[in-house]
């Protein structure tokens, strides 16, 4: 936008250069109304008026409005600069990024630099960062109050939020995103392990320990995402109490996904083990239901408003809150000394402590548990 003013400013500067020093340098070419107002300094009467901060902001806003009008730009210049810098930062942080759009809304550049932001929105497609892939990601926040960086104040102030911030988000994960994201794929494997553990515990009438080595589950792939249900393909093995090993390869588990806003969790409802029978040109699927489902707690500060599984994708929307950063608490935690306990060696203790035998499986089962098998 500033470059568009050069064809008008250069002839004016050349003509003012030829004027005597005693002559007032006021020039306005014919057919260019309003240039004199653009070139007039809004702070020329600082010595005459006792200006406050609000007056300085108003005059800075007036100067920017005249420059925007002359350049034919409707957006404050600082907003455009921050949008360009944020777009570059997002692309630098991501391993892959398709389209990235950043929108910053503020009344003026002066108010933006003072921390008054009307709204910010960042959206991206085909994004991959920190082991997570997403087909679409969008985050937006309104009425943001920032504390600008003030290094010359006493004490110096670091950039921060003046008050808590609530932001809306929406994200879409396709089937390929779930299969190719190490973080999401690993999380689904742990969810599947918990689902099988709770289902097997109900089936055998005993509580299978969470860290039990008798259950081994390896997620192979996410097969489908349709009609509110997700189908997972996994290989598993279960060691029985008599020492025999039961192995299932390519087992398919189907479950519905729901959101409970009251309990702040994601429900894996009506899980079932799918068996497929083929013959005589027909294919039949039979679901063997588990006796129990599973829940996934939602992180603190995050509220899920909707979770849809449809057309081969998972679409989630909600909001999260951000609080001002407590720099003093962070500095105090970094300055606390770290106490380390010296490791015990075989030479330091002449006698070995006696080890109690591991508890039997019956000790892990609460009394009165009915046999559901």
GROMACS .gro file of C-alpha atoms in nm:
model
  373
    1UNK     CA    1   0.000   0.000   0.000
    2UNK     CA    2   0.285   0.244   0.070
    3UNK     CA    3   0.433   0.184  -0.273
    4UNK     CA    4   0.113   0.310  -0.433
    5UNK     CA    5   0.184   0.656  -0.285
    6UNK     CA    6   0.526   0.689  -0.452
    7UNK     CA    7   0.398   0.824  -0.790
    8UNK     CA    8   0.229   1.106  -0.598
    9UNK     CA    9   0.494   1.176  -0.334
   10UNK     CA   10   0.803   1.183  -0.561
   11UNK     CA   11   0.694   1.486  -0.769
   12UNK     CA   12   0.600   1.667  -0.448
   13UNK     CA   13   0.942   1.602  -0.294
   14UNK     CA   14   1.119   1.722  -0.609
   15UNK     CA   15   0.923   2.049  -0.611
   16UNK     CA   16   0.977   2.111  -0.238
   17UNK     CA   17   1.349   2.060  -0.289
   18UNK     CA   18   1.359   2.360  -0.527
   19UNK     CA   19   1.182   2.590  -0.277
   20UNK     CA   20   1.381   2.830  -0.057
   21UNK     CA   21   1.428   2.733   0.304
   22UNK     CA   22   1.217   3.030   0.420
   23UNK     CA   23   0.921   2.930   0.204
   24UNK     CA   24   0.658   2.701   0.352
   25UNK     CA   25   0.665   2.362   0.180
   26UNK     CA   26   0.299   2.312   0.098
   27UNK     CA   27   0.223   2.163  -0.240
   28UNK     CA   28  -0.076   1.995  -0.392
   29UNK     CA   29  -0.080   1.887  -0.755
   30UNK     CA   30  -0.387   1.963  -0.962
   31UNK     CA   31  -0.647   1.691  -0.967
   32UNK     CA   32  -0.522   1.529  -0.643
   33UNK     CA   33  -0.749   1.656  -0.371
   34UNK     CA   34  -0.673   1.558  -0.013
   35UNK     CA   35  -0.297   1.506  -0.049
   36UNK     CA   36  -0.228   1.803   0.177
   37UNK     CA   37  -0.434   1.637   0.451
   38UNK     CA   38  -0.244   1.314   0.401
   39UNK     CA   39   0.094   1.483   0.435
   40UNK     CA   40  -0.005   1.695   0.734
   41UNK     CA   41   0.153   1.561   1.054
   42UNK     CA   42  -0.110   1.485   1.316
   43UNK     CA   43   0.137   1.561   1.598
   44UNK     CA   44   0.233   1.913   1.479
   45UNK     CA   45   0.061   2.078   1.776
   46UNK     CA   46   0.219   1.878   2.056
   47UNK     CA   47   0.361   2.191   2.216
   48UNK     CA   48   0.031   2.378   2.193
   49UNK     CA   49  -0.197   2.108   2.340
   50UNK     CA   50  -0.162   1.899   2.653
   51UNK     CA   51  -0.218   1.570   2.473
   52UNK     CA   52  -0.332   1.254   2.649
   53UNK     CA   53  -0.285   0.898   2.532
   54UNK     CA   54  -0.637   0.889   2.388
   55UNK     CA   55  -0.569   1.205   2.190
   56UNK     CA   56  -0.246   1.058   2.050
   57UNK     CA   57  -0.434   0.741   1.951
   58UNK     CA   58  -0.705   0.945   1.781
   59UNK     CA   59  -0.451   1.145   1.582
   60UNK     CA   60  -0.260   0.832   1.486
   61UNK     CA   61  -0.586   0.673   1.374
   62UNK     CA   62  -0.666   0.984   1.171
   63UNK     CA   63  -0.331   0.971   0.995
   64UNK     CA   64  -0.373   0.601   0.918
   65UNK     CA   65  -0.724   0.656   0.782
   66UNK     CA   66  -0.594   0.923   0.542
   67UNK     CA   67  -0.312   0.693   0.430
   68UNK     CA   68  -0.556   0.405   0.382
   69UNK     CA   69  -0.788   0.626   0.180
   70UNK     CA   70  -0.504   0.750  -0.037
   71UNK     CA   71  -0.373   0.396  -0.092
   72UNK     CA   72  -0.716   0.243  -0.142
   73UNK     CA   73  -0.674  -0.001   0.148
   74UNK     CA   74  -0.958  -0.080   0.390
   75UNK     CA   75  -0.761  -0.287   0.643
   76UNK     CA   76  -0.522  -0.136   0.902
   77UNK     CA   77  -0.160  -0.180   0.803
   78UNK     CA   78  -0.061  -0.359   1.127
   79UNK     CA   79  -0.331  -0.623   1.071
   80UNK     CA   80  -0.187  -0.706   0.730
   81UNK     CA   81   0.165  -0.733   0.871
   82UNK     CA   82   0.054  -0.967   1.152
   83UNK     CA   83  -0.145  -1.182   0.910
   84UNK     CA   84   0.160  -1.226   0.686
   85UNK     CA   85   0.387  -1.305   0.982
   86UNK     CA   86   0.139  -1.554   1.131
   87UNK     CA   87   0.097  -1.734   0.799
   88UNK     CA   88   0.474  -1.770   0.767
   89UNK     CA   89   0.499  -1.895   1.129
   90UNK     CA   90   0.229  -2.159   1.075
   91UNK     CA   91   0.397  -2.290   0.759
   92UNK     CA   92   0.735  -2.300   0.936
   93UNK     CA   93   0.590  -2.495   1.230
   94UNK     CA   94   0.402  -2.752   1.020
   95UNK     CA   95   0.565  -3.038   0.838
   96UNK     CA   96   0.300  -3.010   0.567
   97UNK     CA   97   0.040  -2.743   0.503
   98UNK     CA   98  -0.199  -2.688   0.215
   99UNK     CA   99  -0.384  -2.359   0.225
  100UNK     CA  100  -0.335  -2.134   0.529
  101UNK     CA  101  -0.562  -1.836   0.588
  102UNK     CA  102  -0.515  -1.588   0.873
  103UNK     CA  103  -0.753  -1.303   0.952
  104UNK     CA  104  -0.683  -1.032   1.213
  105UNK     CA  105  -0.950  -0.774   1.287
  106UNK     CA  106  -0.877  -0.453   1.476
  107UNK     CA  107  -1.007  -0.097   1.477
  108UNK     CA  108  -0.668   0.054   1.392
  109UNK     CA  109  -0.299  -0.022   1.399
  110UNK     CA  110  -0.247   0.185   1.715
  111UNK     CA  111  -0.514  -0.002   1.909
  112UNK     CA  112  -0.384  -0.334   1.779
  113UNK     CA  113  -0.033  -0.256   1.903
  114UNK     CA  114  -0.182  -0.160   2.241
  115UNK     CA  115  -0.348  -0.502   2.269
  116UNK     CA  116  -0.707  -0.434   2.160
  117UNK     CA  117  -0.797  -0.704   1.905
  118UNK     CA  118  -1.151  -0.755   1.781
  119UNK     CA  119  -1.096  -1.104   1.648
  120UNK     CA  120  -0.846  -1.356   1.510
  121UNK     CA  121  -0.908  -1.656   1.290
  122UNK     CA  122  -0.665  -1.917   1.157
  123UNK     CA  123  -0.772  -2.196   0.922
  124UNK     CA  124  -0.566  -2.453   0.732
  125UNK     CA  125  -0.619  -2.757   0.514
  126UNK     CA  126  -0.409  -3.073   0.472
  127UNK     CA  127  -0.201  -2.989   0.775
  128UNK     CA  128   0.055  -3.208   0.952
  129UNK     CA  129   0.245  -3.111   1.266
  130UNK     CA  130   0.386  -3.284   1.575
  131UNK     CA  131   0.277  -3.628   1.455
  132UNK     CA  132  -0.086  -3.526   1.392
  133UNK     CA  133  -0.250  -3.494   1.051
  134UNK     CA  134  -0.581  -3.321   0.982
  135UNK     CA  135  -0.774  -3.251   0.665
  136UNK     CA  136  -0.913  -2.927   0.804
  137UNK     CA  137  -0.843  -2.713   1.109
  138UNK     CA  138  -1.001  -2.386   1.216
  139UNK     CA  139  -0.962  -2.178   1.531
  140UNK     CA  140  -1.115  -1.839   1.605
  141UNK     CA  141  -1.140  -1.601   1.901
  142UNK     CA  142  -1.312  -1.266   1.952
  143UNK     CA  143  -1.268  -0.969   2.187
  144UNK     CA  144  -0.904  -1.038   2.275
  145UNK     CA  145  -0.732  -0.816   2.530
  146UNK     CA  146  -0.353  -0.844   2.518
  147UNK     CA  147  -0.085  -0.696   2.736
  148UNK     CA  148   0.186  -0.570   2.499
  149UNK     CA  149   0.554  -0.618   2.564
  150UNK     CA  150   0.690  -0.328   2.773
  151UNK     CA  151   1.066  -0.381   2.825
  152UNK     CA  152   1.123  -0.025   2.954
  153UNK     CA  153   0.862  -0.041   3.232
  154UNK     CA  154   0.954  -0.108   3.592
  155UNK     CA  155   0.934  -0.404   3.626
  156UNK     CA  156   0.944  -0.505   3.257
  157UNK     CA  157   0.622  -0.661   3.130
  158UNK     CA  158   0.620  -0.963   2.901
  159UNK     CA  159   0.344  -1.017   2.643
  160UNK     CA  160   0.044  -1.181   2.804
  161UNK     CA  161  -0.334  -1.197   2.815
  162UNK     CA  162  -0.510  -0.936   3.023
  163UNK     CA  163  -0.798  -1.175   3.089
  164UNK     CA  164  -0.901  -1.531   3.014
  165UNK     CA  165  -0.975  -1.610   2.652
  166UNK     CA  166  -1.232  -1.848   2.504
  167UNK     CA  167  -1.167  -1.977   2.151
  168UNK     CA  168  -1.375  -2.194   1.919
  169UNK     CA  169  -1.222  -2.474   1.717
  170UNK     CA  170  -1.325  -2.727   1.457
  171UNK     CA  171  -1.117  -3.008   1.312
  172UNK     CA  172  -1.173  -3.284   1.056
  173UNK     CA  173  -0.980  -3.612   1.050
  174UNK     CA  174  -1.016  -3.841   0.752
  175UNK     CA  175  -0.955  -4.215   0.760
  176UNK     CA  176  -0.610  -4.165   0.608
  177UNK     CA  177  -0.532  -3.898   0.868
  178UNK     CA  178  -0.603  -4.142   1.152
  179UNK     CA  179  -0.396  -4.419   0.993
  180UNK     CA  180  -0.098  -4.194   0.911
  181UNK     CA  181  -0.083  -3.992   1.234
  182UNK     CA  182   0.150  -4.160   1.488
  183UNK     CA  183  -0.006  -3.973   1.781
  184UNK     CA  184  -0.368  -4.040   1.685
  185UNK     CA  185  -0.295  -4.400   1.585
  186UNK     CA  186  -0.125  -4.467   1.919
  187UNK     CA  187  -0.414  -4.305   2.108
  188UNK     CA  188  -0.666  -4.525   1.924
  189UNK     CA  189  -0.461  -4.832   2.013
  190UNK     CA  190  -0.472  -4.743   2.384
  191UNK     CA  191  -0.846  -4.678   2.361
  192UNK     CA  192  -0.895  -5.013   2.193
  193UNK     CA  193  -0.690  -5.185   2.463
  194UNK     CA  194  -0.904  -5.028   2.735
  195UNK     CA  195  -1.219  -5.125   2.548
  196UNK     CA  196  -1.111  -5.487   2.521
  197UNK     CA  197  -0.994  -5.493   2.883
  198UNK     CA  198  -1.330  -5.372   3.014
  199UNK     CA  199  -1.521  -5.601   2.779
  200UNK     CA  200  -1.316  -5.909   2.870
  201UNK     CA  201  -1.340  -5.827   3.242
  202UNK     CA  202  -1.717  -5.827   3.219
  203UNK     CA  203  -1.721  -6.144   3.013
  204UNK     CA  204  -1.502  -6.348   3.250
  205UNK     CA  205  -1.646  -6.195   3.568
  206UNK     CA  206  -1.304  -6.075   3.686
  207UNK     CA  207  -1.128  -5.739   3.676
  208UNK     CA  208  -0.839  -5.762   3.435
  209UNK     CA  209  -0.558  -5.535   3.568
  210UNK     CA  210  -0.481  -5.225   3.362
  211UNK     CA  211  -0.113  -5.313   3.326
  212UNK     CA  212  -0.177  -5.682   3.278
  213UNK     CA  213   0.072  -5.851   3.048
  214UNK     CA  214  -0.182  -6.121   2.968
  215UNK     CA  215  -0.358  -5.892   2.718
  216UNK     CA  216  -0.170  -5.777   2.411
  217UNK     CA  217  -0.340  -5.561   2.147
  218UNK     CA  218  -0.187  -5.424   1.827
  219UNK     CA  219  -0.399  -5.194   1.613
  220UNK     CA  220  -0.362  -5.266   1.242
  221UNK     CA  221  -0.576  -4.997   1.079
  222UNK     CA  222  -0.891  -4.790   1.092
  223UNK     CA  223  -1.120  -4.968   0.848
  224UNK     CA  224  -1.422  -4.740   0.819
  225UNK     CA  225  -1.591  -4.429   0.959
  226UNK     CA  226  -1.961  -4.441   0.876
  227UNK     CA  227  -2.299  -4.364   1.035
  228UNK     CA  228  -2.157  -4.260   1.372
  229UNK     CA  229  -1.954  -4.580   1.407
  230UNK     CA  230  -1.585  -4.658   1.377
  231UNK     CA  231  -1.447  -4.999   1.280
  232UNK     CA  232  -1.098  -5.092   1.399
  233UNK     CA  233  -0.893  -5.389   1.282
  234UNK     CA  234  -0.645  -5.529   1.534
  235UNK     CA  235  -0.444  -5.835   1.630
  236UNK     CA  236  -0.467  -5.952   1.989
  237UNK     CA  237  -0.362  -6.228   2.223
  238UNK     CA  238  -0.486  -6.320   2.570
  239UNK     CA  239  -0.312  -6.553   2.814
  240UNK     CA  240  -0.559  -6.760   3.011
  241UNK     CA  241  -0.521  -6.851   3.377
  242UNK     CA  242  -0.420  -7.206   3.284
  243UNK     CA  243  -0.134  -7.072   3.071
  244UNK     CA  244  -0.291  -7.127   2.730
  245UNK     CA  245  -0.271  -6.846   2.475
  246UNK     CA  246  -0.569  -6.731   2.271
  247UNK     CA  247  -0.475  -6.539   1.956
  248UNK     CA  248  -0.702  -6.344   1.726
  249UNK     CA  249  -0.568  -6.202   1.402
  250UNK     CA  250  -0.760  -5.945   1.203
  251UNK     CA  251  -1.038  -5.908   1.457
  252UNK     CA  252  -1.276  -5.625   1.380
  253UNK     CA  253  -1.426  -5.414   1.658
  254UNK     CA  254  -1.711  -5.176   1.585
  255UNK     CA  255  -1.832  -4.913   1.830
  256UNK     CA  256  -2.044  -4.598   1.829
  257UNK     CA  257  -1.891  -4.268   1.937
  258UNK     CA  258  -2.094  -4.022   2.143
  259UNK     CA  259  -2.019  -3.711   2.347
  260UNK     CA  260  -2.142  -3.658   2.702
  261UNK     CA  261  -2.113  -3.288   2.784
  262UNK     CA  262  -2.241  -3.341   3.137
  263UNK     CA  263  -1.975  -3.602   3.221
  264UNK     CA  264  -1.710  -3.431   3.004
  265UNK     CA  265  -1.613  -3.750   2.824
  266UNK     CA  266  -1.634  -3.938   2.494
  267UNK     CA  267  -1.845  -4.253   2.509
  268UNK     CA  268  -1.757  -4.568   2.318
  269UNK     CA  269  -2.108  -4.708   2.316
  270UNK     CA  270  -2.227  -5.056   2.214
  271UNK     CA  271  -1.892  -5.210   2.118
  272UNK     CA  272  -1.907  -5.542   1.941
  273UNK     CA  273  -1.677  -5.796   1.784
  274UNK     CA  274  -1.774  -5.846   1.419
  275UNK     CA  275  -1.767  -6.189   1.259
  276UNK     CA  276  -1.807  -6.222   0.882
  277UNK     CA  277  -1.948  -6.526   0.706
  278UNK     CA  278  -1.932  -6.568   0.330
  279UNK     CA  279  -2.085  -6.837   0.114
  280UNK     CA  280  -2.316  -6.898  -0.178
  281UNK     CA  281  -2.251  -6.550  -0.308
  282UNK     CA  282  -2.366  -6.383   0.015
  283UNK     CA  283  -2.183  -6.204   0.292
  284UNK     CA  284  -2.321  -6.191   0.645
  285UNK     CA  285  -2.185  -5.989   0.938
  286UNK     CA  286  -2.274  -6.081   1.294
  287UNK     CA  287  -2.181  -5.862   1.589
  288UNK     CA  288  -2.098  -6.019   1.926
  289UNK     CA  289  -2.164  -5.736   2.175
  290UNK     CA  290  -1.940  -5.660   2.469
  291UNK     CA  291  -2.110  -5.633   2.805
  292UNK     CA  292  -1.952  -5.294   2.874
  293UNK     CA  293  -1.826  -4.995   2.680
  294UNK     CA  294  -1.556  -4.742   2.767
  295UNK     CA  295  -1.515  -4.369   2.822
  296UNK     CA  296  -1.241  -4.122   2.729
  297UNK     CA  297  -1.215  -3.815   2.956
  298UNK     CA  298  -1.189  -3.475   2.789
  299UNK     CA  299  -0.892  -3.257   2.883
  300UNK     CA  300  -0.943  -2.981   3.138
  301UNK     CA  301  -1.035  -2.651   2.978
  302UNK     CA  302  -1.173  -2.816   2.662
  303UNK     CA  303  -1.546  -2.850   2.593
  304UNK     CA  304  -1.662  -3.066   2.302
  305UNK     CA  305  -1.984  -2.939   2.145
  306UNK     CA  306  -2.017  -3.203   1.878
  307UNK     CA  307  -1.849  -3.516   1.742
  308UNK     CA  308  -1.969  -3.664   1.415
  309UNK     CA  309  -1.849  -3.976   1.236
  310UNK     CA  310  -1.976  -3.973   0.881
  311UNK     CA  311  -1.860  -4.024   0.522
  312UNK     CA  312  -1.517  -4.156   0.614
  313UNK     CA  313  -1.419  -3.875   0.849
  314UNK     CA  314  -1.442  -3.758   1.210
  315UNK     CA  315  -1.554  -3.399   1.259
  316UNK     CA  316  -1.517  -3.241   1.604
  317UNK     CA  317  -1.605  -2.893   1.720
  318UNK     CA  318  -1.591  -2.722   2.056
  319UNK     CA  319  -1.414  -2.453   2.253
  320UNK     CA  320  -1.123  -2.419   2.489
  321UNK     CA  321  -1.012  -2.154   2.734
  322UNK     CA  322  -0.673  -1.991   2.784
  323UNK     CA  323  -0.571  -1.813   3.104
  324UNK     CA  324  -0.302  -1.546   3.144
  325UNK     CA  325   0.047  -1.687   3.184
  326UNK     CA  326   0.184  -1.668   3.539
  327UNK     CA  327   0.548  -1.586   3.461
  328UNK     CA  328   0.635  -1.553   3.830
  329UNK     CA  329   0.518  -1.905   3.905
  330UNK     CA  330   0.713  -2.040   3.608
  331UNK     CA  331   1.032  -1.866   3.722
  332UNK     CA  332   0.989  -1.994   4.078
  333UNK     CA  333   0.941  -2.350   3.958
  334UNK     CA  334   1.256  -2.325   3.744
  335UNK     CA  335   1.462  -2.191   4.035
  336UNK     CA  336   1.362  -2.468   4.276
  337UNK     CA  337   1.650  -2.713   4.333
  338UNK     CA  338   1.601  -3.066   4.207
  339UNK     CA  339   1.662  -3.325   4.481
  340UNK     CA  340   1.795  -3.657   4.362
  341UNK     CA  341   1.791  -3.975   4.565
  342UNK     CA  342   2.121  -4.166   4.537
  343UNK     CA  343   2.078  -4.500   4.365
  344UNK     CA  344   2.133  -4.804   4.585
  345UNK     CA  345   2.414  -5.039   4.483
  346UNK     CA  346   2.476  -5.402   4.570
  347UNK     CA  347   2.794  -5.315   4.767
  348UNK     CA  348   2.623  -5.056   4.987
  349UNK     CA  349   2.379  -5.307   5.140
  350UNK     CA  350   2.526  -5.636   5.257
  351UNK     CA  351   2.192  -5.811   5.284
  352UNK     CA  352   1.925  -5.828   5.019
  353UNK     CA  353   1.574  -5.733   5.129
  354UNK     CA  354   1.320  -6.011   5.124
  355UNK     CA  355   1.072  -5.997   4.841
  356UNK     CA  356   0.712  -6.092   4.899
  357UNK     CA  357   0.555  -6.324   4.642
  358UNK     CA  358   0.336  -6.152   4.380
  359UNK     CA  359  -0.034  -6.141   4.468
  360UNK     CA  360  -0.254  -6.401   4.313
  361UNK     CA  361  -0.515  -6.306   4.053
  362UNK     CA  362  -0.792  -6.375   4.302
  363UNK     CA  363  -0.656  -6.095   4.523
  364UNK     CA  364  -0.714  -5.848   4.241
  365UNK     CA  365  -1.082  -5.940   4.208
  366UNK     CA  366  -1.323  -5.752   4.438
  367UNK     CA  367  -1.534  -5.970   4.658
  368UNK     CA  368  -1.887  -6.037   4.552
  369UNK     CA  369  -1.814  -5.999   4.181
  370UNK     CA  370  -2.068  -6.209   3.990
  371UNK     CA  371  -1.951  -6.452   3.729
  372UNK     CA  372  -2.079  -6.298   3.404
  373UNK     CA  373  -1.917  -6.561   3.185
   0.00000   0.00000   0.00000
